[in-house]
Short mmCIF file of N, CA and C in Angstrom, two decimals:
data_model
loop_
_atom_site.label_atom_id
_atom_site.label_comp_id
_atom_site.label_asym_id
_atom_site.label_seq_id
_atom_site.Cartn_x
_atom_site.Cartn_y
_atom_site.Cartn_z
N UNK A 895 51.13 102.97 -9.55
CA UNK A 895 50.35 103.61 -9.69
C UNK A 895 48.83 102.27 -9.51
N UNK A 896 48.47 101.69 -8.44
CA UNK A 896 47.90 100.62 -8.23
C UNK A 896 45.60 101.21 -9.07
N UNK A 897 45.35 100.29 -9.44
CA UNK A 897 44.12 100.65 -9.56
C UNK A 897 43.56 99.40 -9.32
N UNK A 898 41.99 100.08 -8.68
CA UNK A 898 40.91 99.22 -8.01
C UNK A 898 40.18 99.23 -8.81
N UNK A 899 39.43 98.01 -8.93
CA UNK A 899 38.05 97.41 -10.13
C UNK A 899 37.44 98.67 -9.13
N UNK A 900 35.86 98.98 -10.57
CA UNK A 900 34.77 99.41 -9.93
C UNK A 900 34.16 98.53 -9.12
N UNK A 901 33.28 98.84 -8.81
CA UNK A 901 32.02 97.62 -7.94
C UNK A 901 31.19 97.58 -8.49
N UNK A 902 31.06 98.55 -10.02
CA UNK A 902 29.72 98.48 -11.28
C UNK A 902 30.46 97.25 -11.87
N UNK A 903 31.86 97.76 -12.24
CA UNK A 903 32.36 96.53 -13.18
C UNK A 903 32.54 94.47 -13.01
N UNK A 904 32.53 94.95 -11.52
CA UNK A 904 32.57 93.01 -10.66
C UNK A 904 30.75 92.91 -11.04
N UNK A 905 29.99 93.99 -10.47
CA UNK A 905 28.44 93.31 -10.78
C UNK A 905 28.15 93.60 -11.97
N UNK A 906 28.50 93.85 -13.12
CA UNK A 906 28.33 93.65 -13.90
C UNK A 906 28.81 92.28 -14.76
N UNK A 907 30.04 91.56 -14.78
CA UNK A 907 30.58 90.69 -14.52
C UNK A 907 29.76 89.68 -14.10
N UNK A 908 29.37 89.54 -12.35
CA UNK A 908 28.89 89.18 -12.17
C UNK A 908 27.36 88.15 -12.20
N UNK A 909 27.11 89.47 -13.01
CA UNK A 909 25.62 88.77 -13.42
C UNK A 909 25.90 88.56 -14.85
N UNK A 910 26.60 88.50 -15.73
CA UNK A 910 26.73 87.72 -17.05
C UNK A 910 27.52 86.31 -16.44
N UNK A 911 27.98 86.34 -15.05
CA UNK A 911 28.27 84.68 -15.36
C UNK A 911 26.79 83.67 -14.86
N UNK A 912 25.96 84.48 -13.74
CA UNK A 912 25.11 83.76 -13.63
C UNK A 912 24.51 83.76 -14.81
N UNK A 913 24.22 84.70 -15.67
CA UNK A 913 23.18 84.58 -16.71
C UNK A 913 23.28 83.21 -17.65
N UNK A 914 24.88 83.28 -18.08
CA UNK A 914 25.32 81.99 -18.86
C UNK A 914 24.91 80.79 -17.64
N UNK A 915 25.09 80.82 -16.65
CA UNK A 915 24.66 79.35 -15.96
C UNK A 915 23.03 79.11 -15.86
N UNK A 916 22.31 79.95 -16.66
CA UNK A 916 21.23 79.15 -16.66
C UNK A 916 19.93 79.12 -17.94
N UNK A 917 21.46 78.67 -19.24
CA UNK A 917 20.87 78.48 -20.83
C UNK A 917 20.42 77.24 -20.57
N UNK A 918 19.80 76.42 -20.51
CA UNK A 918 19.37 75.08 -20.95
C UNK A 918 20.02 74.24 -22.32
N UNK A 919 20.05 75.18 -23.24
CA UNK A 919 20.87 74.51 -24.34
C UNK A 919 22.71 73.75 -23.90
N UNK A 920 22.69 74.32 -22.65
CA UNK A 920 23.90 74.09 -22.83
C UNK A 920 24.67 72.55 -21.25
N UNK A 921 23.21 72.04 -21.40
CA UNK A 921 23.54 71.25 -20.25
C UNK A 921 23.63 70.39 -21.39
N UNK A 922 24.12 69.09 -19.82
CA UNK A 922 24.18 67.60 -21.03
C UNK A 922 22.61 67.34 -21.31
N UNK A 923 22.81 65.87 -21.45
CA UNK A 923 21.77 65.51 -22.07
C UNK A 923 21.09 64.35 -21.26
N UNK A 924 20.26 64.45 -20.33
CA UNK A 924 20.00 63.41 -19.21
C UNK A 924 20.04 61.95 -19.10
N UNK A 925 20.65 60.73 -18.46
CA UNK A 925 20.88 59.58 -18.46
C UNK A 925 19.53 58.56 -18.25
N UNK A 926 19.12 58.28 -20.02
CA UNK A 926 17.83 57.71 -19.58
C UNK A 926 18.27 56.11 -18.73
N UNK A 927 16.86 55.58 -17.43
CA UNK A 927 17.58 54.80 -17.16
C UNK A 927 16.75 53.85 -18.05
N UNK A 928 16.98 52.73 -18.26
CA UNK A 928 16.12 51.41 -19.00
C UNK A 928 14.42 51.09 -17.92
N UNK A 929 13.72 50.97 -18.62
CA UNK A 929 12.83 50.62 -17.77
C UNK A 929 12.54 49.24 -16.63
N UNK A 930 12.02 49.29 -15.59
CA UNK A 930 12.08 48.49 -14.87
C UNK A 930 13.80 47.93 -15.28
N UNK A 931 14.86 48.34 -15.31
CA UNK A 931 16.15 48.12 -15.02
C UNK A 931 16.68 47.08 -15.60
N UNK A 932 16.00 47.14 -16.65
CA UNK A 932 16.22 45.88 -17.58
C UNK A 932 17.95 45.38 -17.73
N UNK A 933 18.65 44.62 -17.48
CA UNK A 933 20.42 44.52 -17.77
C UNK A 933 20.48 45.27 -19.14
N UNK A 934 19.63 45.34 -20.55
CA UNK A 934 20.60 45.36 -21.57
C UNK A 934 18.94 45.71 -22.21
N UNK A 935 19.31 46.92 -23.41
CA UNK A 935 18.18 47.11 -24.30
C UNK A 935 18.94 46.79 -25.78
N UNK A 936 17.79 46.11 -26.63
CA UNK A 936 18.39 45.83 -28.01
C UNK A 936 17.44 46.76 -28.62
N UNK A 937 18.50 47.22 -29.89
CA UNK A 937 16.50 47.74 -30.41
C UNK A 937 16.71 46.95 -32.28
N UNK A 938 15.84 46.86 -33.39
CA UNK A 938 15.95 46.18 -34.01
C UNK A 938 16.36 44.99 -34.03
N UNK A 939 15.90 43.71 -32.66
CA UNK A 939 15.97 42.16 -32.07
C UNK A 939 15.38 41.09 -33.47
N UNK A 940 17.01 40.24 -33.15
CA UNK A 940 16.52 39.15 -34.23
C UNK A 940 17.58 37.84 -33.32
N UNK A 941 16.46 37.12 -33.20
CA UNK A 941 17.43 35.64 -32.38
C UNK A 941 16.89 34.94 -33.52
N UNK A 942 17.63 33.52 -33.61
CA UNK A 942 17.57 31.91 -34.21
C UNK A 942 17.93 30.77 -33.46
N UNK A 943 16.89 30.09 -33.35
CA UNK A 943 16.50 28.94 -32.61
C UNK A 943 16.65 28.14 -33.43
N UNK A 944 17.96 26.80 -32.81
CA UNK A 944 18.24 25.88 -34.17
C UNK A 944 18.01 25.04 -33.10
N UNK A 945 17.85 23.26 -33.71
CA UNK A 945 17.95 22.13 -33.13
C UNK A 945 19.13 21.25 -34.60
N UNK A 946 20.31 20.78 -34.03
CA UNK A 946 20.78 20.27 -34.83
C UNK A 946 20.63 20.49 -36.44
N UNK A 947 21.73 21.39 -35.87
CA UNK A 947 21.28 22.29 -37.20
C UNK A 947 20.32 22.94 -37.85
N UNK A 948 18.68 22.83 -38.06
CA UNK A 948 17.86 23.06 -38.56
C UNK A 948 17.36 24.68 -37.48
N UNK A 949 17.53 25.88 -38.52
CA UNK A 949 16.45 26.75 -37.78
C UNK A 949 15.20 26.25 -37.89
N UNK A 950 14.37 26.29 -36.13
CA UNK A 950 13.50 25.95 -35.79
C UNK A 950 12.40 26.85 -35.97
N UNK A 951 12.82 28.30 -35.27
CA UNK A 951 11.85 29.31 -35.40
C UNK A 951 13.08 30.72 -35.15
N UNK A 952 12.25 32.04 -35.66
CA UNK A 952 13.39 33.40 -35.28
C UNK A 952 12.53 34.39 -34.94
N UNK A 953 12.93 34.73 -33.49
CA UNK A 953 12.45 36.05 -32.47
C UNK A 953 12.65 36.88 -33.31
N UNK A 954 11.83 38.31 -33.95
CA UNK A 954 12.09 39.23 -33.98
C UNK A 954 11.40 41.12 -33.21
N UNK A 955 12.02 41.91 -32.70
CA UNK A 955 11.04 42.98 -32.07
C UNK A 955 12.06 43.69 -32.50
N UNK A 956 10.88 45.23 -32.77
CA UNK A 956 11.48 46.52 -32.70
C UNK A 956 12.19 46.90 -31.47
N UNK A 957 12.18 46.31 -30.00
CA UNK A 957 12.95 46.74 -29.53
C UNK A 957 13.01 45.25 -28.62
N UNK A 958 13.70 45.17 -27.88
CA UNK A 958 14.20 43.74 -26.51
C UNK A 958 14.43 44.58 -25.06
N UNK A 959 14.31 44.52 -24.43
CA UNK A 959 14.82 44.71 -22.79
C UNK A 959 15.28 43.10 -22.13
N UNK A 960 15.76 43.05 -22.30
CA UNK A 960 16.43 41.87 -21.43
C UNK A 960 17.51 42.33 -19.98
N UNK A 961 16.75 41.22 -19.18
CA UNK A 961 16.79 41.01 -17.83
C UNK A 961 17.28 39.65 -17.61
N UNK A 962 18.73 39.50 -17.11
CA UNK A 962 19.12 38.49 -17.20
C UNK A 962 18.65 37.67 -15.56
N UNK A 963 18.43 37.99 -14.78
CA UNK A 963 17.75 37.48 -14.13
C UNK A 963 17.02 36.68 -14.06
N UNK A 964 15.94 36.62 -14.86
CA UNK A 964 14.68 35.48 -15.21
C UNK A 964 15.30 35.58 -16.47
N UNK A 965 15.94 35.68 -17.03
CA UNK A 965 16.36 34.76 -18.61
C UNK A 965 15.47 34.73 -19.35
N UNK A 966 15.22 36.09 -19.55
CA UNK A 966 13.85 36.66 -20.54
C UNK A 966 14.03 38.14 -20.60
N UNK A 967 13.34 37.95 -21.89
CA UNK A 967 13.26 39.49 -22.56
C UNK A 967 11.65 39.80 -23.30
N UNK A 968 11.47 41.19 -22.80
CA UNK A 968 10.50 41.54 -23.18
C UNK A 968 10.66 42.70 -24.58
N UNK A 969 9.41 42.04 -25.70
CA UNK A 969 9.55 42.48 -26.68
C UNK A 969 8.75 43.73 -27.05
N UNK A 970 8.78 44.38 -27.71
CA UNK A 970 7.28 45.72 -28.43
C UNK A 970 7.93 45.12 -30.23
N UNK A 971 6.60 45.22 -30.68
CA UNK A 971 6.44 44.45 -32.02
C UNK A 971 6.72 43.55 -32.22
N UNK A 972 6.37 42.49 -32.35
CA UNK A 972 7.13 41.02 -31.92
C UNK A 972 6.41 40.41 -33.36
N UNK A 973 7.53 39.45 -33.98
CA UNK A 973 7.22 39.07 -34.86
C UNK A 973 8.04 37.25 -34.55
N UNK A 974 7.12 36.55 -35.00
CA UNK A 974 8.11 35.04 -34.65
C UNK A 974 8.09 34.24 -36.21
N UNK A 975 8.71 33.46 -36.06
CA UNK A 975 9.07 33.13 -37.80
C UNK A 975 9.23 31.25 -37.30
N UNK A 976 8.22 30.70 -37.80
CA UNK A 976 8.35 29.16 -37.14
C UNK A 976 8.65 28.41 -39.10
N UNK A 977 9.84 27.23 -38.65
CA UNK A 977 10.02 26.34 -39.83
C UNK A 977 9.97 24.91 -39.31
N UNK A 978 9.39 24.25 -40.56
CA UNK A 978 9.29 22.67 -40.33
C UNK A 978 11.27 21.81 -40.12
N UNK A 979 11.15 21.14 -39.93
CA UNK A 979 11.38 20.32 -39.95
C UNK A 979 13.10 19.69 -40.78
N UNK A 980 12.40 20.77 -42.12
CA UNK A 980 14.24 20.88 -42.81
C UNK A 980 13.64 21.99 -43.14
N UNK A 981 13.55 23.25 -42.28
CA UNK A 981 13.89 24.50 -42.11
C UNK A 981 13.37 25.71 -42.90
N UNK A 982 11.98 25.06 -43.77
CA UNK A 982 11.71 25.52 -44.33
C UNK A 982 10.17 26.83 -43.58
N UNK A 983 9.90 27.83 -43.55
CA UNK A 983 9.10 29.16 -42.88
C UNK A 983 7.64 27.96 -43.05
N UNK A 984 6.48 27.74 -42.81
CA UNK A 984 5.62 27.70 -42.07
C UNK A 984 4.28 28.60 -41.77
N UNK A 985 4.72 29.49 -40.50
CA UNK A 985 4.45 29.99 -40.57
C UNK A 985 4.42 31.12 -39.91
N UNK A 986 3.62 31.99 -39.92
CA UNK A 986 4.80 33.71 -39.22
C UNK A 986 3.45 33.93 -37.70
N UNK A 987 4.09 34.26 -36.53
CA UNK A 987 3.07 34.95 -35.62
C UNK A 987 3.66 36.25 -35.68
N UNK A 988 2.53 37.44 -35.26
CA UNK A 988 2.58 38.87 -34.90
C UNK A 988 2.07 39.45 -34.00
N UNK A 989 2.80 40.18 -32.87
CA UNK A 989 1.59 40.56 -32.34
C UNK A 989 2.08 41.66 -31.68
N UNK A 990 1.48 42.65 -31.07
CA UNK A 990 1.94 44.45 -30.71
C UNK A 990 3.44 43.90 -28.94
N UNK A 991 3.35 43.54 -28.20
CA UNK A 991 4.48 42.89 -27.58
C UNK A 991 4.36 41.05 -27.09
N UNK A 992 5.59 41.08 -25.96
CA UNK A 992 5.77 39.72 -26.20
C UNK A 992 7.25 39.49 -24.49
N UNK A 993 7.11 37.84 -24.56
CA UNK A 993 7.82 38.04 -23.85
C UNK A 993 8.66 36.18 -24.24
N UNK A 994 9.99 36.77 -23.75
CA UNK A 994 10.98 36.15 -24.44
C UNK A 994 11.50 35.34 -23.17
N UNK A 995 11.43 33.67 -22.91
CA UNK A 995 12.33 32.99 -22.22
C UNK A 995 13.68 32.48 -23.31
N UNK A 996 14.74 32.86 -23.15
CA UNK A 996 16.27 32.43 -24.37
C UNK A 996 16.53 31.10 -23.64
N UNK A 997 16.10 30.77 -22.53
CA UNK A 997 16.20 29.34 -22.13
C UNK A 997 16.20 28.17 -22.43
N UNK A 998 14.44 28.72 -22.75
CA UNK A 998 13.38 26.66 -22.73
C UNK A 998 13.08 27.92 -24.38
N UNK A 999 13.28 28.89 -25.23
CA UNK A 999 12.80 29.33 -26.37
C UNK A 999 11.42 29.35 -26.39
N UNK A 1000 10.75 29.36 -24.78
CA UNK A 1000 9.09 30.24 -24.89
C UNK A 1000 9.22 31.07 -25.43
N UNK A 1001 7.73 31.35 -25.89
CA UNK A 1001 7.32 32.45 -26.23
C UNK A 1001 5.88 32.99 -25.70
N UNK A 1002 5.80 34.27 -25.39
CA UNK A 1002 4.53 34.38 -24.91
C UNK A 1002 4.38 36.22 -25.88
N UNK A 1003 2.82 36.19 -26.46
CA UNK A 1003 2.45 36.70 -27.33
C UNK A 1003 1.31 37.78 -26.72
N UNK A 1004 1.42 39.15 -27.27
CA UNK A 1004 0.01 39.70 -27.01
C UNK A 1004 -0.26 40.80 -27.44
N UNK A 1005 -2.03 41.38 -27.40
CA UNK A 1005 -2.01 42.07 -28.87
C UNK A 1005 -2.39 42.06 -30.27
N UNK A 1006 -3.34 41.75 -30.18
CA UNK A 1006 -3.66 41.74 -31.69
C UNK A 1006 -2.63 40.24 -31.99
N UNK A 1007 -2.60 39.08 -31.64
CA UNK A 1007 -1.81 38.49 -31.93
C UNK A 1007 -2.42 37.80 -33.42
N UNK A 1008 -1.66 37.39 -34.12
CA UNK A 1008 -2.19 37.00 -35.05
C UNK A 1008 -1.06 36.04 -36.21
N UNK A 1009 -1.95 34.94 -36.26
CA UNK A 1009 -0.89 33.55 -36.89
C UNK A 1009 -1.13 34.00 -38.29
N UNK A 1010 -0.39 33.34 -39.02
CA UNK A 1010 -0.58 33.47 -40.68
C UNK A 1010 0.26 32.13 -41.03
N UNK A 1011 -0.52 30.96 -41.66
CA UNK A 1011 0.37 30.01 -42.02
C UNK A 1011 0.24 29.93 -43.65
N UNK A 1012 1.40 29.25 -43.75
CA UNK A 1012 1.55 29.04 -45.07
C UNK A 1012 0.35 28.77 -46.44
N UNK A 1013 0.04 28.09 -46.15
CA UNK A 1013 -1.26 27.76 -47.08
C UNK A 1013 -2.31 29.04 -46.42
N UNK A 1014 -2.71 30.27 -45.54
CA UNK A 1014 -3.25 30.56 -46.02
C UNK A 1014 -4.25 30.52 -44.65
N UNK A 1015 -4.18 29.76 -43.84
CA UNK A 1015 -5.26 29.86 -42.92
C UNK A 1015 -4.54 31.01 -41.51
N UNK A 1016 -4.94 31.62 -40.62
CA UNK A 1016 -5.07 32.87 -39.93
C UNK A 1016 -5.56 32.27 -38.48
N UNK A 1017 -5.39 32.43 -37.87
CA UNK A 1017 -5.74 32.53 -36.45
C UNK A 1017 -5.58 33.88 -35.81
N UNK A 1018 -6.47 34.26 -34.58
CA UNK A 1018 -6.02 35.64 -34.08
C UNK A 1018 -6.36 35.66 -32.43
N UNK A 1019 -6.00 36.15 -31.79
CA UNK A 1019 -6.26 36.11 -30.57
C UNK A 1019 -5.49 37.25 -29.99
N UNK A 1020 -5.89 37.91 -28.49
CA UNK A 1020 -5.08 38.70 -27.70
C UNK A 1020 -4.31 38.12 -27.24
N UNK A 1021 -4.22 36.75 -26.68
CA UNK A 1021 -2.90 36.59 -25.94
C UNK A 1021 -2.18 34.60 -26.43
N UNK A 1022 -1.40 34.24 -26.95
CA UNK A 1022 -0.61 33.12 -27.14
C UNK A 1022 0.20 32.84 -26.67
N UNK A 1023 0.57 31.37 -26.91
CA UNK A 1023 1.76 31.05 -26.22
C UNK A 1023 2.33 30.11 -27.08
N UNK A 1024 3.66 30.14 -27.30
CA UNK A 1024 4.24 28.59 -27.92
C UNK A 1024 5.41 28.09 -27.29
N UNK A 1025 5.48 26.79 -26.95
CA UNK A 1025 6.55 26.39 -26.91
C UNK A 1025 7.36 25.28 -27.31
N UNK A 1026 8.14 25.81 -27.21
CA UNK A 1026 9.36 25.13 -28.32
C UNK A 1026 9.50 23.75 -28.39
N UNK A 1027 9.12 23.15 -26.41
CA UNK A 1027 9.75 22.02 -26.60
C UNK A 1027 8.88 21.22 -27.20
N UNK A 1028 7.42 21.56 -26.89
CA UNK A 1028 6.34 20.49 -27.51
C UNK A 1028 5.83 20.59 -29.02
N UNK A 1029 6.59 21.81 -29.66
CA UNK A 1029 6.13 22.75 -30.80
C UNK A 1029 5.10 23.31 -30.84
N UNK A 1030 3.74 23.48 -30.07
CA UNK A 1030 3.10 23.86 -30.17
C UNK A 1030 2.43 25.95 -29.51
N UNK A 1031 1.27 25.93 -30.63
CA UNK A 1031 0.78 27.29 -29.48
C UNK A 1031 -0.31 26.84 -29.15
N UNK A 1032 -1.13 27.69 -28.24
CA UNK A 1032 -2.16 27.49 -27.63
C UNK A 1032 -2.29 28.57 -26.51
N UNK A 1033 -3.27 29.22 -26.31
CA UNK A 1033 -4.26 29.30 -25.76
C UNK A 1033 -5.18 29.56 -24.79
N UNK A 1034 -5.77 30.42 -23.62
CA UNK A 1034 -6.88 29.47 -22.71
C UNK A 1034 -8.25 30.97 -22.87
N UNK A 1035 -7.77 32.07 -23.99
CA UNK A 1035 -8.95 32.83 -23.98
C UNK A 1035 -9.43 33.04 -25.51
N UNK A 1036 -10.30 33.75 -25.83
CA UNK A 1036 -11.50 33.65 -27.54
C UNK A 1036 -10.06 33.93 -28.21
N UNK A 1037 -10.26 33.35 -29.54
CA UNK A 1037 -9.00 32.91 -30.85
C UNK A 1037 -10.62 32.90 -31.83
N UNK A 1038 -10.10 32.94 -33.41
CA UNK A 1038 -10.78 32.80 -34.55
C UNK A 1038 -9.58 32.43 -35.41
N UNK A 1039 -10.11 31.30 -36.12
CA UNK A 1039 -9.73 29.87 -36.90
C UNK A 1039 -10.25 30.17 -37.96
N UNK A 1040 -9.55 31.25 -39.43
CA UNK A 1040 -9.48 30.94 -40.57
C UNK A 1040 -8.71 30.50 -41.63
N UNK A 1041 -9.40 29.72 -42.56
CA UNK A 1041 -9.18 29.48 -43.87
C UNK A 1041 -10.13 29.04 -44.62
N UNK A 1042 -9.27 28.72 -46.16
CA UNK A 1042 -10.28 28.24 -47.20
C UNK A 1042 -11.45 27.79 -46.75
N UNK A 1043 -12.35 28.34 -46.87
CA UNK A 1043 -14.45 27.99 -46.67
C UNK A 1043 -14.62 27.65 -44.80
N UNK A 1044 -13.99 27.32 -44.18
CA UNK A 1044 -14.41 27.42 -42.92
C UNK A 1044 -13.59 28.49 -41.87
N UNK A 1045 -14.65 28.84 -40.51
CA UNK A 1045 -14.80 30.01 -39.59
C UNK A 1045 -14.81 29.21 -38.51
N UNK A 1046 -13.71 29.07 -37.25
CA UNK A 1046 -14.06 28.40 -36.02
C UNK A 1046 -13.24 29.13 -34.73
N UNK A 1047 -14.25 29.83 -33.93
CA UNK A 1047 -14.21 30.93 -32.78
C UNK A 1047 -14.39 29.14 -31.59
N UNK A 1048 -13.60 30.21 -30.79
CA UNK A 1048 -14.16 29.56 -29.01
C UNK A 1048 -12.98 29.96 -28.49
N UNK A 1049 -13.21 29.13 -27.70
CA UNK A 1049 -12.15 29.60 -25.73
C UNK A 1049 -11.21 28.40 -25.38
N UNK A 1050 -10.24 28.72 -25.95
CA UNK A 1050 -8.82 27.78 -25.25
C UNK A 1050 -8.72 26.68 -27.13
N UNK A 1051 -7.98 26.55 -27.22
CA UNK A 1051 -7.13 25.71 -27.56
C UNK A 1051 -5.83 26.01 -28.31
N UNK A 1052 -5.02 24.72 -28.74
CA UNK A 1052 -3.67 24.16 -29.34
C UNK A 1052 -3.56 23.52 -29.94
N UNK A 1053 -2.57 23.49 -31.18
CA UNK A 1053 -2.29 24.04 -32.18
C UNK A 1053 -0.77 23.48 -32.58
N UNK A 1054 -0.23 22.91 -33.70
CA UNK A 1054 1.04 23.14 -34.05
C UNK A 1054 0.90 24.73 -35.11
N UNK A 1055 2.32 25.20 -35.57
CA UNK A 1055 2.49 26.28 -35.68
C UNK A 1055 2.18 25.77 -36.81
N UNK A 1056 2.20 25.07 -37.99
CA UNK A 1056 1.84 24.94 -38.80
C UNK A 1056 0.38 25.58 -39.22
N UNK A 1057 -0.74 25.16 -38.12
CA UNK A 1057 -1.99 25.34 -37.98
C UNK A 1057 -2.60 24.06 -38.74
N UNK A 1058 -2.16 23.00 -38.64
CA UNK A 1058 -2.98 22.10 -39.38
C UNK A 1058 -3.50 21.55 -38.22
N UNK A 1059 -3.69 21.10 -37.33
CA UNK A 1059 -3.87 20.31 -36.34
C UNK A 1059 -4.44 20.79 -35.16
N UNK A 1060 -5.32 21.58 -35.40
CA UNK A 1060 -6.01 22.59 -34.06
C UNK A 1060 -7.13 21.68 -33.33
N UNK A 1061 -6.58 21.93 -32.10
CA UNK A 1061 -7.15 21.54 -31.01
C UNK A 1061 -8.41 21.98 -30.39
N UNK A 1062 -9.48 22.28 -30.08
CA UNK A 1062 -10.08 23.37 -28.88
C UNK A 1062 -11.53 22.79 -28.66
N UNK A 1063 -11.78 23.00 -27.00
CA UNK A 1063 -12.78 23.21 -26.37
C UNK A 1063 -13.99 24.28 -26.44
N UNK A 1064 -15.06 23.63 -26.93
CA UNK A 1064 -16.06 24.44 -27.00
C UNK A 1064 -15.95 25.73 -28.95
N UNK A 1065 -15.92 24.72 -29.50
CA UNK A 1065 -15.66 25.27 -30.81
C UNK A 1065 -17.17 25.78 -31.60
N UNK A 1066 -17.11 26.61 -32.02
CA UNK A 1066 -18.11 27.55 -32.99
C UNK A 1066 -17.90 27.60 -34.01
N UNK A 1067 -18.51 27.66 -35.42
CA UNK A 1067 -17.63 27.53 -36.79
C UNK A 1067 -18.86 27.15 -37.74
N UNK A 1068 -18.59 27.70 -39.45
CA UNK A 1068 -18.67 27.38 -40.14
C UNK A 1068 -18.30 26.04 -41.68
N UNK A 1069 -18.36 25.51 -41.60
CA UNK A 1069 -17.55 24.73 -42.69
C UNK A 1069 -18.19 24.55 -44.14
N UNK A 1070 -17.88 25.09 -44.69
CA UNK A 1070 -18.23 24.93 -46.70
C UNK A 1070 -18.36 23.46 -46.63
N UNK A 1071 -16.99 22.30 -46.60
CA UNK A 1071 -16.98 21.62 -46.85
C UNK A 1071 -17.71 20.32 -46.67
N UNK A 1072 -17.75 20.26 -44.96
CA UNK A 1072 -18.50 19.87 -43.49
C UNK A 1072 -16.77 19.30 -43.10
N UNK A 1073 -16.99 18.43 -41.97
CA UNK A 1073 -16.27 18.28 -41.30
C UNK A 1073 -16.96 16.76 -39.99
N UNK A 1074 -16.16 15.90 -40.17
CA UNK A 1074 -16.28 14.45 -39.34
C UNK A 1074 -16.00 15.49 -37.73
N UNK A 1075 -17.07 14.54 -36.54
CA UNK A 1075 -16.96 14.85 -35.06
C UNK A 1075 -16.72 14.13 -34.53
N UNK A 1076 -15.89 13.52 -33.33
CA UNK A 1076 -15.38 12.50 -32.77
C UNK A 1076 -16.50 11.78 -32.77
N UNK A 1077 -15.64 10.65 -33.40
CA UNK A 1077 -16.56 9.04 -33.45
C UNK A 1077 -17.90 8.59 -33.69
N UNK A 1078 -17.24 9.82 -36.09
CA UNK A 1078 -18.80 9.65 -36.55
C UNK A 1078 -17.76 8.94 -38.00
#
């Protein structure tokens, strides 16, 4: 005797199978594309730049998106340590974001940029550029420089990373010690 399945049993089985397909918990995780088609993504990135075996700078970021075609990395929560010719740290730059060109060592920092010199001087701006070939930091935007007894603000400057030799156009400031103007 051959038994035929009942239509009700088949309908129940179909409903159970369809219900199982709708469960979000069993779906595979979505694959996220890297922002703006980055070639690589690094978390807790750190890169040291040396010359003749001596550390010159160290670039760090919470996140680094690498773009091989342009030889650059877009950085988030950026820190750059600067070192003198003997490899001693002289200053530290921090910013919300930055761009690092790894073939030249050039860095552009943006958003709440702060440079702290080892002697206590600070420099603040919204944008700052570091050029490793000239070993200078610079900006064409407003900045504020503070050191013991001095406060200088202006638009545009260039300096060594140690903040010892700051050159600016249109400075405004206060100095408790006094200072010489050019030609005096």
